[in-house]
PDB file of C-alpha atoms and ligand atoms in Angstrom:
ATOM      1  CA  MET G   1     -16.396  -6.209  60.754  1.00 45.00           C
ATOM      2  CA  ASN G   2     -12.829  -6.502  62.012  1.00 50.00           C
ATOM      3  CA  SER G   3     -10.451  -9.039  60.553  1.00 55.00           C
ATOM      4  CA  SER G   4     -10.719 -11.430  63.525  1.00 60.00           C
ATOM      5  CA  ASN G   5     -14.058 -12.861  62.475  1.00 86.00           C
ATOM      6  CA  LYS G   6     -13.306 -12.870  58.777  1.00 96.00           C
ATOM      7  CA  ILE G   7     -11.205 -16.035  58.987  1.00 98.00           C
ATOM      8  CA  GLU G   8     -12.937 -19.302  59.780  1.00 97.00           C
ATOM      9  CA  VAL G   9     -11.383 -22.730  60.194  1.00 98.00           C
ATOM     10  CA  VAL G  10     -13.770 -25.486  59.139  1.00 97.00           C
ATOM     11  CA  LYS G  11     -13.494 -29.224  58.680  1.00 98.00           C
ATOM     12  CA  GLY G  12     -14.825 -30.778  55.509  1.00 98.00           C
ATOM     13  CA  ASP G  13     -14.642 -31.268  51.769  1.00 98.00           C
ATOM     14  CA  ILE G  14     -13.950 -27.993  49.940  1.00 98.00           C
ATOM     15  CA  THR G  15     -15.988 -29.126  46.915  1.00 98.00           C
ATOM     16  CA  LYS G  16     -19.169 -29.202  49.016  1.00 98.00           C
ATOM     17  CA  ILE G  17     -19.074 -25.715  50.558  1.00 98.00           C
ATOM     18  CA  GLU G  18     -20.728 -22.787  48.768  1.00 98.00           C
ATOM     19  CA  VAL G  19     -18.476 -19.750  48.303  1.00 98.00           C
ATOM     20  CA  ASP G  20     -17.607 -17.245  45.569  1.00 98.00           C
ATOM     21  CA  ALA G  21     -14.160 -18.675  44.821  1.00 99.00           C
ATOM     22  CA  ILE G  22     -12.577 -22.016  45.694  1.00 99.00           C
ATOM     23  CA  VAL G  23      -8.783 -22.047  45.706  1.00 99.00           C
ATOM     24  CA  ASN G  24      -7.187 -25.176  44.269  1.00 99.00           C
ATOM     25  CA  ALA G  25      -3.788 -26.579  45.325  1.00 99.00           C
ATOM     26  CA  ALA G  26      -2.761 -27.454  41.775  1.00 98.00           C
ATOM     27  CA  ASN G  27       0.562 -28.135  40.060  1.00 98.00           C
ATOM     28  CA  SER G  28       2.219 -25.991  37.412  1.00 98.00           C
ATOM     29  CA  SER G  29       0.762 -28.008  34.522  1.00 98.00           C
ATOM     30  CA  LEU G  30      -2.823 -27.229  35.647  1.00 98.00           C
ATOM     31  CA  MET G  31      -3.778 -30.590  34.200  1.00 98.00           C
ATOM     32  CA  GLY G  32      -5.258 -31.998  37.392  1.00 97.00           C
ATOM     33  CA  GLY G  33      -3.747 -34.471  39.826  1.00 96.00           C
ATOM     34  CA  GLY G  34      -4.462 -36.170  43.143  1.00 98.00           C
ATOM     35  CA  GLY G  35      -5.526 -34.714  46.491  1.00 98.00           C
ATOM     36  CA  VAL G  36      -7.762 -31.675  46.502  1.00 98.00           C
ATOM     37  CA  ASP G  37      -6.902 -30.948  42.848  1.00 98.00           C
ATOM     38  CA  GLY G  38      -8.349 -34.317  41.811  1.00 98.00           C
ATOM     39  CA  ALA G  39     -11.426 -33.768  43.990  1.00 98.00           C
ATOM     40  CA  ILE G  40     -12.056 -30.317  42.465  1.00 98.00           C
ATOM     41  CA  HIS G  41     -11.790 -31.546  38.866  1.00 98.00           C
ATOM     42  CA  ARG G  42     -13.938 -34.630  39.583  1.00 98.00           C
ATOM     43  CA  ALA G  43     -16.698 -32.635  41.265  1.00 98.00           C
ATOM     44  CA  GLY G  44     -16.450 -29.630  38.935  1.00 98.00           C
ATOM     45  CA  GLY G  45     -16.443 -31.512  35.639  1.00 98.00           C
ATOM     46  CA  PRO G  46     -14.572 -31.003  32.356  1.00 98.00           C
ATOM     47  CA  SER G  47     -15.220 -27.282  31.810  1.00 98.00           C
ATOM     48  CA  ILE G  48     -12.551 -26.441  34.417  1.00 98.00           C
ATOM     49  CA  LEU G  49      -9.869 -28.492  32.662  1.00 98.00           C
ATOM     50  CA  GLU G  50     -10.824 -26.957  29.314  1.00 98.00           C
ATOM     51  CA  GLU G  51     -10.087 -23.480  30.659  1.00 98.00           C
ATOM     52  CA  CYS G  52      -6.896 -24.700  32.318  1.00 98.00           C
ATOM     53  CA  GLU G  53      -5.736 -25.983  28.924  1.00 98.00           C
ATOM     54  CA  THR G  54      -6.386 -22.585  27.346  1.00 98.00           C
ATOM     55  CA  ILE G  55      -4.396 -20.856  30.099  1.00 98.00           C
ATOM     56  CA  ILE G  56      -1.459 -23.249  29.732  1.00 98.00           C
ATOM     57  CA  GLN G  57      -1.429 -22.793  25.970  1.00 98.00           C
ATOM     58  CA  LYS G  58      -0.923 -19.080  26.634  1.00 98.00           C
ATOM     59  CA  ILE G  59       1.545 -19.111  29.534  1.00 98.00           C
ATOM     60  CA  GLY G  60       3.292 -22.496  29.294  1.00 98.00           C
ATOM     61  CA  LYS G  61       3.140 -23.259  32.996  1.00 98.00           C
ATOM     62  CA  LEU G  62       1.912 -21.623  36.163  1.00 98.00           C
ATOM     63  CA  PRO G  63       4.890 -20.735  38.402  1.00 98.00           C
ATOM     64  CA  THR G  64       4.911 -21.619  42.103  1.00 98.00           C
ATOM     65  CA  GLY G  65       3.067 -19.028  44.176  1.00 98.00           C
ATOM     66  CA  GLU G  66       1.163 -17.662  41.186  1.00 98.00           C
ATOM     67  CA  VAL G  67      -2.560 -17.934  40.429  1.00 98.00           C
ATOM     68  CA  ALA G  68      -5.025 -18.343  37.567  1.00 98.00           C
ATOM     69  CA  ALA G  69      -8.833 -18.337  37.612  1.00 98.00           C
ATOM     70  CA  THR G  70     -11.250 -20.561  35.719  1.00 98.00           C
ATOM     71  CA  ASN G  71     -14.939 -21.250  35.841  1.00 98.00           C
ATOM     72  CA  ALA G  72     -16.091 -23.564  38.628  1.00 99.00           C
ATOM     73  CA  GLY G  73     -18.162 -25.966  36.517  1.00 98.00           C
ATOM     74  CA  ASN G  74     -20.582 -27.882  38.735  1.00 98.00           C
ATOM     75  CA  LEU G  75     -18.992 -26.698  41.967  1.00 98.00           C
ATOM     76  CA  PRO G  76     -20.969 -24.392  44.287  1.00 98.00           C
ATOM     77  CA  ALA G  77     -18.800 -21.370  43.398  1.00 98.00           C
ATOM     78  CA  LYS G  78     -18.325 -18.797  40.644  1.00 98.00           C
ATOM     79  CA  TYR G  79     -14.610 -19.403  40.162  1.00 99.00           C
ATOM     80  CA  VAL G  80     -11.818 -21.810  40.906  1.00 99.00           C
ATOM     81  CA  ILE G  81      -8.554 -20.003  41.576  1.00 99.00           C
ATOM     82  CA  HIS G  82      -5.697 -22.382  40.848  1.00 99.00           C
ATOM     83  CA  THR G  83      -2.406 -21.876  42.603  1.00 99.00           C
ATOM     84  CA  VAL G  84       0.804 -23.879  42.868  1.00 98.00           C
ATOM     85  CA  GLY G  85       2.229 -24.432  46.326  1.00 98.00           C
ATOM     86  CA  PRO G  86       5.930 -25.062  46.910  1.00 98.00           C
ATOM     87  CA  ILE G  87       7.170 -28.645  47.066  1.00 98.00           C
ATOM     88  CA  TYR G  88       8.727 -28.865  50.531  1.00 98.00           C
ATOM     89  CA  GLY G  89      12.530 -28.997  50.476  1.00 98.00           C
ATOM     90  CA  ARG G  90      12.953 -28.039  46.837  1.00 97.00           C
ATOM     91  CA  ASN G  91      13.711 -24.343  47.370  1.00 96.00           C
ATOM     92  CA  PRO G  92      14.325 -23.964  51.136  1.00 97.00           C
ATOM     93  CA  GLU G  93      15.214 -20.264  51.092  1.00 98.00           C
ATOM     94  CA  LYS G  94      12.073 -19.294  49.244  1.00 98.00           C
ATOM     95  CA  GLU G  95       9.462 -21.853  50.254  1.00 98.00           C
ATOM     96  CA  ASN G  96       7.825 -19.892  53.094  1.00 98.00           C
ATOM     97  CA  GLU G  97       7.498 -16.811  50.923  1.00 98.00           C
ATOM     98  CA  LEU G  98       6.193 -18.869  48.001  1.00 98.00           C
ATOM     99  CA  LEU G  99       3.531 -20.452  50.187  1.00 98.00           C
ATOM    100  CA  ALA G 100       2.493 -17.018  51.494  1.00 98.00           C
ATOM    101  CA  ASN G 101       2.299 -15.808  47.885  1.00 98.00           C
ATOM    102  CA  CYS G 102      -0.254 -18.529  47.103  1.00 99.00           C
ATOM    103  CA  TYR G 103      -2.607 -17.094  49.716  1.00 99.00           C
ATOM    104  CA  SER G 104      -2.065 -13.399  49.026  1.00 98.00           C
ATOM    105  CA  ASN G 105      -2.127 -13.745  45.226  1.00 98.00           C
ATOM    106  CA  ALA G 106      -5.299 -15.863  45.373  1.00 99.00           C
ATOM    107  CA  LEU G 107      -7.008 -13.272  47.584  1.00 98.00           C
ATOM    108  CA  LYS G 108      -5.871 -10.453  45.304  1.00 98.00           C
ATOM    109  CA  LEU G 109      -7.326 -12.185  42.245  1.00 98.00           C
ATOM    110  CA  ALA G 110     -10.516 -13.088  44.134  1.00 98.00           C
ATOM    111  CA  SER G 111     -10.927  -9.459  45.116  1.00 98.00           C
ATOM    112  CA  GLU G 112     -10.379  -8.327  41.507  1.00 98.00           C
ATOM    113  CA  LEU G 113     -13.130 -10.779  40.507  1.00 98.00           C
ATOM    114  CA  ASN G 114     -15.414  -9.224  43.150  1.00 98.00           C
ATOM    115  CA  CYS G 115     -15.524 -12.347  45.274  1.00 98.00           C
ATOM    116  CA  ARG G 116     -16.626 -11.869  48.869  1.00 98.00           C
ATOM    117  CA  ILE G 117     -16.236 -15.385  50.246  1.00 98.00           C
ATOM    118  CA  VAL G 118     -13.174 -17.472  49.429  1.00 98.00           C
ATOM    119  CA  SER G 119     -12.256 -20.990  50.543  1.00 98.00           C
ATOM    120  CA  PHE G 120      -8.744 -22.446  50.748  1.00 99.00           C
ATOM    121  CA  PRO G 121      -7.432 -25.961  51.293  1.00 99.00           C
ATOM    122  CA  ASN G 122      -4.228 -26.378  53.329  1.00 98.00           C
ATOM    123  CA  ILE G 123      -1.963 -25.750  50.355  1.00 99.00           C
ATOM    124  CA  SER G 124       1.220 -27.875  50.057  1.00 98.00           C
ATOM    125  CA  THR G 125       0.489 -29.928  53.195  1.00 98.00           C
ATOM    126  CA  GLY G 126      -0.451 -33.112  51.338  1.00 98.00           C
ATOM    127  CA  ILE G 127       1.495 -34.534  48.414  1.00 98.00           C
ATOM    128  CA  TYR G 128       3.951 -31.586  48.608  1.00 98.00           C
ATOM    129  CA  HIS G 129       4.792 -32.460  52.280  1.00 98.00           C
ATOM    130  CA  PHE G 130       5.049 -28.953  53.746  1.00 98.00           C
ATOM    131  CA  PRO G 131       5.094 -29.202  57.591  1.00 98.00           C
ATOM    132  CA  LYS G 132       1.542 -28.539  58.720  1.00 98.00           C
ATOM    133  CA  THR G 133       2.191 -26.216  61.671  1.00 98.00           C
ATOM    134  CA  THR G 134       4.529 -23.977  59.682  1.00 98.00           C
ATOM    135  CA  ALA G 135       2.069 -23.959  56.783  1.00 98.00           C
ATOM    136  CA  ALA G 136      -0.775 -23.028  59.148  1.00 98.00           C
ATOM    137  CA  LYS G 137       1.163 -20.065  60.571  1.00 98.00           C
ATOM    138  CA  ILE G 138       2.145 -18.865  57.092  1.00 98.00           C
ATOM    139  CA  SER G 139      -1.415 -19.143  55.767  1.00 98.00           C
ATOM    140  CA  LEU G 140      -2.933 -17.250  58.695  1.00 98.00           C
ATOM    141  CA  ALA G 141      -0.323 -14.492  58.541  1.00 98.00           C
ATOM    142  CA  ALA G 142      -0.737 -14.017  54.782  1.00 98.00           C
ATOM    143  CA  ILE G 143      -4.543 -13.979  54.972  1.00 98.00           C
ATOM    144  CA  ARG G 144      -4.549 -11.628  57.957  1.00 97.00           C
ATOM    145  CA  GLU G 145      -2.209  -9.215  56.226  1.00 97.00           C
ATOM    146  CA  PHE G 146      -4.287  -9.187  53.052  1.00 98.00           C
ATOM    147  CA  ILE G 147      -7.730  -8.760  54.596  1.00 97.00           C
ATOM    148  CA  ALA G 148      -6.547  -5.994  56.893  1.00 96.00           C
ATOM    149  CA  LYS G 149      -6.154  -3.749  53.836  1.00 95.00           C
ATOM    150  CA  ASN G 150      -8.876  -5.126  51.573  1.00 96.00           C
ATOM    151  CA  LYS G 151     -12.555  -4.257  51.623  1.00 93.00           C
ATOM    152  CA  THR G 152     -13.941  -6.768  49.110  1.00 97.00           C
ATOM    153  CA  ILE G 153     -13.126 -10.019  50.891  1.00 98.00           C
ATOM    154  CA  GLU G 154     -15.661 -10.586  53.674  1.00 98.00           C
ATOM    155  CA  LYS G 155     -14.900 -14.149  54.657  1.00 98.00           C
ATOM    156  CA  VAL G 156     -12.047 -16.599  54.225  1.00 98.00           C
ATOM    157  CA  LEU G 157     -12.713 -20.247  54.967  1.00 98.00           C
ATOM    158  CA  LEU G 158      -9.754 -22.486  55.701  1.00 98.00           C
ATOM    159  CA  VAL G 159     -11.218 -25.861  54.838  1.00 98.00           C
ATOM    160  CA  CYS G 160      -9.343 -28.703  56.518  1.00 98.00           C
ATOM    161  CA  TYR G 161      -9.922 -32.160  55.153  1.00 98.00           C
ATOM    162  CA  ASP G 162      -7.722 -33.983  57.625  1.00 96.00           C
ATOM    163  CA  SER G 163      -8.111 -33.805  61.402  1.00 97.00           C
ATOM    164  CA  GLU G 164      -4.467 -32.950  62.005  1.00 98.00           C
ATOM    165  CA  ASN G 165      -4.613 -29.754  59.953  1.00 98.00           C
ATOM    166  CA  TYR G 166      -7.948 -28.887  61.551  1.00 98.00           C
ATOM    167  CA  GLU G 167      -6.586 -29.212  65.095  1.00 97.00           C
ATOM    168  CA  ILE G 168      -3.414 -27.275  64.229  1.00 98.00           C
ATOM    169  CA  LEU G 169      -5.319 -24.427  62.624  1.00 98.00           C
ATOM    170  CA  LYS G 170      -7.876 -24.233  65.440  1.00 97.00           C
ATOM    171  CA  THR G 171      -4.987 -23.877  67.895  1.00 97.00           C
ATOM    172  CA  GLU G 172      -3.091 -21.373  65.768  1.00 97.00           C
ATOM    173  CA  ILE G 173      -6.107 -19.165  65.145  1.00 95.00           C
ATOM    174  CA  SER G 174      -7.395 -19.178  68.725  1.00 89.00           C
ATOM    175  CA  GLY G 175      -4.133 -18.153  70.325  1.00 68.00           C
ATOM    176  CA  LYS G 176      -3.846 -14.929  68.408  1.00 51.00           C
ATOM    177  CA  ILE G 177      -5.959 -11.996  67.431  1.00 45.00           C
ATOM    178  CA  TYR G 178      -6.736 -11.912  63.768  1.00 44.00           C
TER     179      TYR G 178
HETATM  180  N1  AR6 K   1     -11.211 -30.702  50.427  1.00 89.03           N
HETATM  181  C1  AR6 K   1     -10.332 -29.987  51.167  1.00 89.03           C
HETATM  182  N2  AR6 K   1      -9.060 -30.351  51.356  1.00 89.03           N
HETATM  183  C2  AR6 K   1      -8.654 -31.505  50.765  1.00 89.03           C
HETATM  184  C3  AR6 K   1      -9.499 -32.306  49.977  1.00 89.03           C
HETATM  185  C4  AR6 K   1     -10.830 -31.859  49.812  1.00 89.03           C
HETATM  186  N3  AR6 K   1     -11.710 -32.530  49.073  1.00 89.03           N
HETATM  187  N4  AR6 K   1      -8.774 -33.385  49.542  1.00 89.03           N
HETATM  188  C5  AR6 K   1      -7.538 -33.262  50.063  1.00 89.03           C
HETATM  189  N5  AR6 K   1      -7.458 -32.141  50.818  1.00 89.03           N
HETATM  190  P1  AR6 K   1      -2.813 -31.977  48.320  1.00 89.03           P
HETATM  191  P2  AR6 K   1      -0.473 -30.272  47.825  1.00 89.03           P
HETATM  192  C6  AR6 K   1      -6.342 -31.577  51.592  1.00 89.03           C
HETATM  193  O1  AR6 K   1      -2.000 -33.216  48.272  1.00 89.03           O
HETATM  194  O2  AR6 K   1       0.219 -30.824  49.009  1.00 89.03           O
HETATM  195  C7  AR6 K   1      -1.993 -32.738  43.503  1.00 89.03           C
HETATM  196  O3  AR6 K   1      -1.712 -33.929  42.822  1.00 89.03           O
HETATM  197  C8  AR6 K   1      -5.282 -32.519  52.085  1.00 89.03           C
HETATM  198  O4  AR6 K   1      -5.692 -33.166  53.278  1.00 89.03           O
HETATM  199  O5  AR6 K   1      -4.144 -31.961  47.658  1.00 89.03           O
HETATM  200  O6  AR6 K   1      -0.460 -28.783  47.594  1.00 89.03           O
HETATM  201  C9  AR6 K   1      -1.691 -31.507  42.651  1.00 89.03           C
HETATM  202  O7  AR6 K   1      -1.988 -31.740  41.293  1.00 89.03           O
HETATM  203  C10 AR6 K   1      -4.132 -31.566  52.345  1.00 89.03           C
HETATM  204  O8  AR6 K   1      -4.189 -31.040  53.658  1.00 89.03           O
HETATM  205  O9  AR6 K   1      -2.006 -30.700  47.700  1.00 89.03           O
HETATM  206  C11 AR6 K   1      -0.219 -31.314  42.889  1.00 89.03           C
HETATM  207  O10 AR6 K   1       0.543 -32.132  42.050  1.00 89.03           O
HETATM  208  C12 AR6 K   1      -4.371 -30.402  51.371  1.00 89.03           C
HETATM  209  O11 AR6 K   1      -5.653 -30.670  50.778  1.00 89.03           O
HETATM  210  C13 AR6 K   1      -0.035 -31.720  44.325  1.00 89.03           C
HETATM  211  O12 AR6 K   1      -1.106 -32.634  44.604  1.00 89.03           O
HETATM  212  C14 AR6 K   1      -3.346 -30.291  50.288  1.00 89.03           C
HETATM  213  O13 AR6 K   1      -2.983 -31.582  49.854  1.00 89.03           O
HETATM  214  C15 AR6 K   1      -0.170 -30.557  45.255  1.00 89.03           C
HETATM  215  O14 AR6 K   1       0.162 -30.983  46.558  1.00 89.03           O
END
């Protein structure tokens, strides 16, 4: 399989789609929040937060662009991979790279955990206000680069909850060869 059909843009609720690992757009406290983070903790149940607490006790906080895995509780997945997207405008020189790191670090950890199918939300494009078209380009480039050199990851789902992100990603993915 070449990398072009490994990336799929879908519309829906990431908590409802069966995969090996669901990536969560969390914050550095890992203590839950709104948006997709809230939806993941609500649907997954308390076992996810318990593991997040253990991680935070060890590391203090999860830096932007970095990742940590927990169980997936009641979600249809083996793992939740929590990552922290950049807050738009807070670190302008680094924000594109930090957003790319979220995708590549999550895929690296998923691969280490032997995950074949991984789903992502549109990290940072909600409460963190990252411009959606730029975020879409960054996410596709980072995923494409990673899967081109990785054999474990068979499918990456970009799960768009809002129509705007869905339309943007459909356009971005169709115009280029991935
Ligand atoms: N499934 C898939 N995508 C979703 C879902 C869902 N169920 N719900 C929302 N989205 P956001 P951020 C989309 O705000 O910008 C939290 O409070 C949403 O449409 O969830 O990275 C964290 O704790 C948007 O496109 O994450 C942090 O404090 C995308 O998910 C902060 O928000 C990301 O929006 C992180 O902000």
